[in-house]
mmCIF file of C-alpha atoms in Angstrom:
data_model
loop_
_atom_site.group_PDB
_atom_site.id
_atom_site.type_symbol
_atom_site.label_atom_id
_atom_site.label_comp_id
_atom_site.label_asym_id
_atom_site.label_seq_id
_atom_site.Cartn_x
_atom_site.Cartn_y
_atom_site.Cartn_z
ATOM 1 C CA MET A 259 6.060 17.760 8.500
ATOM 2 C CA LEU A 260 3.263 18.446 6.079
ATOM 3 C CA THR A 261 5.807 18.551 3.268
ATOM 4 C CA VAL A 262 6.832 14.947 3.970
ATOM 5 C CA ALA A 263 3.192 13.829 3.898
ATOM 6 C CA ALA A 264 2.542 15.791 0.702
ATOM 7 C CA VAL A 265 5.580 14.264 -1.009
ATOM 8 C CA ALA A 266 4.538 10.761 0.108
ATOM 9 C CA ALA A 267 1.015 11.315 -1.240
ATOM 10 C CA LEU A 268 2.380 12.696 -4.514
ATOM 11 C CA LEU A 269 4.675 9.695 -4.972
ATOM 12 C CA ALA A 270 1.873 7.236 -4.197
ATOM 13 C CA ASN A 271 -0.469 8.925 -6.679
ATOM 14 C CA ALA A 272 2.211 9.096 -9.381
ATOM 15 C CA GLY A 273 2.898 5.407 -8.857
ATOM 16 C CA ALA A 274 -0.795 4.587 -9.067
ATOM 17 C CA ALA A 275 -1.041 6.459 -12.369
ATOM 18 C CA TRP A 276 1.970 4.540 -13.707
ATOM 19 C CA ALA A 277 0.449 1.249 -12.548
ATOM 20 C CA TYR A 278 -2.842 2.100 -14.270
ATOM 21 C CA TRP A 279 -1.026 2.917 -17.511
ATOM 22 C CA ARG A 280 1.082 -0.242 -17.277
ATOM 23 C CA PHE A 281 -1.947 -2.464 -16.621
ATOM 24 C CA ASN A 282 -4.180 -0.973 -19.288
ATOM 25 C CA GLY A 283 -1.543 -0.302 -21.912
ATOM 26 C CA ASP A 284 -2.984 3.187 -22.291
ATOM 27 C CA THR A 285 -1.255 4.929 -25.175
ATOM 28 C CA GLY A 286 -3.195 8.142 -24.712
ATOM 29 C CA ARG A 287 -5.014 7.698 -28.011
ATOM 30 C CA ALA A 288 -8.761 8.201 -27.636
ATOM 31 C CA ASP A 289 -9.528 5.800 -30.498
ATOM 32 C CA GLU A 290 -7.621 2.891 -28.972
ATOM 33 C CA VAL A 291 -9.084 0.561 -26.337
ATOM 34 C CA ALA A 292 -6.600 -1.723 -24.609
ATOM 35 C CA ALA A 293 -7.480 -5.392 -24.275
ATOM 36 C CA PRO A 294 -7.238 -6.980 -20.824
ATOM 37 C CA PRO A 295 -3.947 -8.760 -20.160
ATOM 38 C CA THR A 296 -3.791 -12.444 -21.043
ATOM 39 C CA ALA A 297 -3.439 -15.187 -18.422
ATOM 40 C CA GLY A 298 -0.032 -15.157 -16.760
ATOM 41 C CA THR A 299 0.670 -11.550 -17.761
ATOM 42 C CA ALA A 300 2.596 -9.717 -15.041
ATOM 43 C CA VAL A 301 0.915 -6.615 -13.659
ATOM 44 C CA ASP A 302 2.494 -3.990 -11.405
ATOM 45 C CA LEU A 303 0.181 -2.209 -8.978
ATOM 46 C CA VAL A 304 0.887 0.459 -6.399
ATOM 47 C CA LEU A 305 -1.086 0.245 -3.169
ATOM 48 C CA SER A 306 -1.420 2.088 0.087
ATOM 49 C CA ALA A 307 -2.064 0.225 3.299
ATOM 50 C CA THR A 308 -2.597 1.119 6.946
ATOM 51 C CA SER A 309 -1.786 -0.211 10.350
ATOM 52 C CA ASN A 310 -4.622 -2.307 11.734
ATOM 53 C CA PRO A 311 -6.972 0.108 13.539
ATOM 54 C CA ALA A 312 -8.331 -2.720 15.710
ATOM 55 C CA ARG A 313 -4.916 -3.249 17.338
ATOM 56 C CA VAL A 314 -3.050 -0.180 18.593
ATOM 57 C CA LEU A 315 0.637 -0.111 17.643
ATOM 58 C CA ARG A 316 2.862 0.880 20.584
ATOM 59 C CA PRO A 317 6.587 1.658 20.847
ATOM 60 C CA GLY A 318 8.567 -1.604 20.909
ATOM 61 C CA ASP A 319 5.636 -3.625 19.533
ATOM 62 C CA THR A 320 4.622 -5.262 16.247
ATOM 63 C CA GLY A 321 1.288 -4.908 14.521
ATOM 64 C CA ASP A 322 -0.727 -6.115 11.565
ATOM 65 C CA LEU A 323 -0.929 -4.409 8.183
ATOM 66 C CA THR A 324 -4.325 -3.999 6.511
ATOM 67 C CA VAL A 325 -4.090 -3.857 2.711
ATOM 68 C CA THR A 326 -7.022 -2.847 0.531
ATOM 69 C CA VAL A 327 -6.774 -3.811 -3.134
ATOM 70 C CA THR A 328 -9.054 -2.142 -5.660
ATOM 71 C CA ASN A 329 -9.332 -4.025 -8.936
ATOM 72 C CA GLN A 330 -10.918 -1.662 -11.458
ATOM 73 C CA HIS A 331 -10.276 -4.034 -14.332
ATOM 74 C CA PRO A 332 -12.536 -6.579 -16.070
ATOM 75 C CA VAL A 333 -10.321 -9.526 -15.087
ATOM 76 C CA VAL A 334 -9.300 -11.310 -11.878
ATOM 77 C CA VAL A 335 -5.954 -10.135 -10.519
ATOM 78 C CA ARG A 336 -3.761 -12.324 -8.294
ATOM 79 C CA VAL A 337 -1.400 -10.419 -6.006
ATOM 80 C CA LEU A 338 1.799 -12.415 -5.443
ATOM 81 C CA ALA A 339 3.929 -10.080 -3.312
ATOM 82 C CA ILE A 340 3.944 -6.642 -1.725
ATOM 83 C CA GLN A 341 6.922 -4.368 -1.063
ATOM 84 C CA PRO A 342 7.261 -0.889 0.476
ATOM 85 C CA THR A 343 7.687 2.076 -1.865
ATOM 86 C CA GLY A 344 8.115 5.048 0.432
ATOM 87 C CA PRO A 345 8.109 6.423 3.953
ATOM 88 C CA ILE A 346 5.508 5.330 6.474
ATOM 89 C CA VAL A 347 3.479 8.326 7.664
ATOM 90 C CA ALA A 348 1.356 8.780 10.798
ATOM 91 C CA ASP A 349 -2.158 10.221 10.591
ATOM 92 C CA HIS A 350 -2.564 14.006 10.622
ATOM 93 C CA ASP A 351 -3.633 14.347 14.279
ATOM 94 C CA SER A 352 -0.710 12.230 15.520
ATOM 95 C CA ARG A 353 1.769 14.238 13.422
ATOM 96 C CA GLU A 354 0.350 17.458 14.874
ATOM 97 C CA THR A 355 0.897 16.179 18.440
ATOM 98 C CA GLY A 356 4.516 15.079 17.904
ATOM 99 C CA CYS A 357 4.608 11.922 15.783
ATOM 100 C CA ALA A 358 6.490 13.466 12.856
ATOM 101 C CA ASP A 359 9.136 10.707 12.912
ATOM 102 C CA PRO A 360 7.190 7.554 13.852
ATOM 103 C CA LYS A 361 10.109 5.101 13.533
ATOM 104 C CA VAL A 362 7.701 2.515 12.155
ATOM 105 C CA GLN A 363 8.901 0.067 9.537
ATOM 106 C CA LEU A 364 7.870 -3.132 7.840
ATOM 107 C CA THR A 365 9.280 -6.329 9.317
ATOM 108 C CA GLY A 366 10.419 -7.524 5.872
ATOM 109 C CA LYS A 367 11.543 -6.128 2.513
ATOM 110 C CA SER A 368 8.892 -8.160 0.698
ATOM 111 C CA PHE A 369 5.885 -10.219 1.724
ATOM 112 C CA PRO A 370 4.811 -13.157 -0.449
ATOM 113 C CA VAL A 371 1.014 -13.434 -0.610
ATOM 114 C CA THR A 372 -1.626 -15.145 -2.727
ATOM 115 C CA TRP A 373 -4.591 -12.810 -2.957
ATOM 116 C CA ASN A 374 -7.206 -13.054 -5.690
ATOM 117 C CA VAL A 375 -9.268 -9.944 -6.354
ATOM 118 C CA ALA A 376 -12.412 -10.312 -8.443
ATOM 119 C CA PRO A 377 -12.991 -8.064 -11.456
ATOM 120 C CA ASN A 378 -14.280 -4.584 -10.612
ATOM 121 C CA ASN A 379 -14.109 -5.321 -6.910
ATOM 122 C CA VAL A 380 -12.428 -4.236 -3.675
ATOM 123 C CA ALA A 381 -10.869 -6.709 -1.244
ATOM 124 C CA ALA A 382 -9.114 -6.240 2.111
ATOM 125 C CA PHE A 383 -6.330 -8.462 3.400
ATOM 126 C CA THR A 384 -4.275 -8.642 6.592
ATOM 127 C CA VAL A 385 -0.541 -9.284 6.820
ATOM 128 C CA PRO A 386 0.070 -10.394 10.436
ATOM 129 C CA LYS A 387 2.970 -8.793 12.343
ATOM 130 C CA ALA A 388 4.127 -6.861 9.276
ATOM 131 C CA LEU A 389 4.771 -3.575 11.120
ATOM 132 C CA THR A 390 7.107 -2.775 13.967
ATOM 133 C CA MET A 391 7.528 0.423 15.962
ATOM 134 C CA ARG A 392 10.934 1.048 17.502
ATOM 135 C CA ALA A 393 11.001 1.460 21.268
ATOM 136 C CA ASP A 394 12.404 5.004 20.910
ATOM 137 C CA SER A 395 9.411 6.263 18.899
ATOM 138 C CA PRO A 396 7.789 9.438 20.240
ATOM 139 C CA ALA A 397 4.987 8.832 22.745
ATOM 140 C CA ALA A 398 2.605 10.701 20.407
ATOM 141 C CA CYS A 399 2.938 7.780 17.965
ATOM 142 C CA LYS A 400 1.201 5.341 20.315
ATOM 143 C CA GLY A 401 -2.149 4.443 18.786
ATOM 144 C CA ALA A 402 -1.610 6.406 15.565
ATOM 145 C CA THR A 403 -2.842 5.074 12.241
ATOM 146 C CA PHE A 404 0.073 4.681 9.842
ATOM 147 C CA THR A 405 -0.168 4.840 6.062
ATOM 148 C CA VAL A 406 2.213 2.472 4.281
ATOM 149 C CA PRO A 407 2.809 3.007 0.550
ATOM 150 C CA LEU A 408 3.165 -0.364 -1.168
ATOM 151 C CA ARG A 409 3.897 -1.823 -4.561
ATOM 152 C CA ALA A 410 2.256 -5.102 -5.504
ATOM 153 C CA GLN A 411 3.397 -7.716 -7.953
ATOM 154 C CA ALA A 412 0.376 -9.293 -9.554
ATOM 155 C CA VAL A 413 -0.640 -11.440 -12.501
ATOM 156 C CA ARG A 414 -3.790 -12.366 -14.277
ATOM 157 C CA PRO A 415 -4.282 -16.035 -13.292
#
């Protein structure tokens, strides 16, 4: 159980590192500073999101997805779509009490959005009814907080 969570965290962090490199054009050379992307330049970001803590997700029900976007760059970023990148994982306490296989999934393969995130800023967004929990999910999954690894397609407007 912990192995699955560790692998999911490793994949999310590896993806975030790749997204940072892709966005910044980091060549690894200390003497080179990458310029911000020009307007219209496509940017890939990897995000992690959670089920909405204000609305408990129950077996057989749908729930909202809360996405937090951190823009650590000196330019506005516009997120155009989000897609899943890995398994959805329940919080530690819920996994320990029997929610190792939450049977939670996104209601779509991709979600078109139009989110602008200011330079060097953090913004939170909600995707209504983006999560669903199958009716045969373990009872321990009721009310759990689920982490959803995401990939975002974004551009500099």
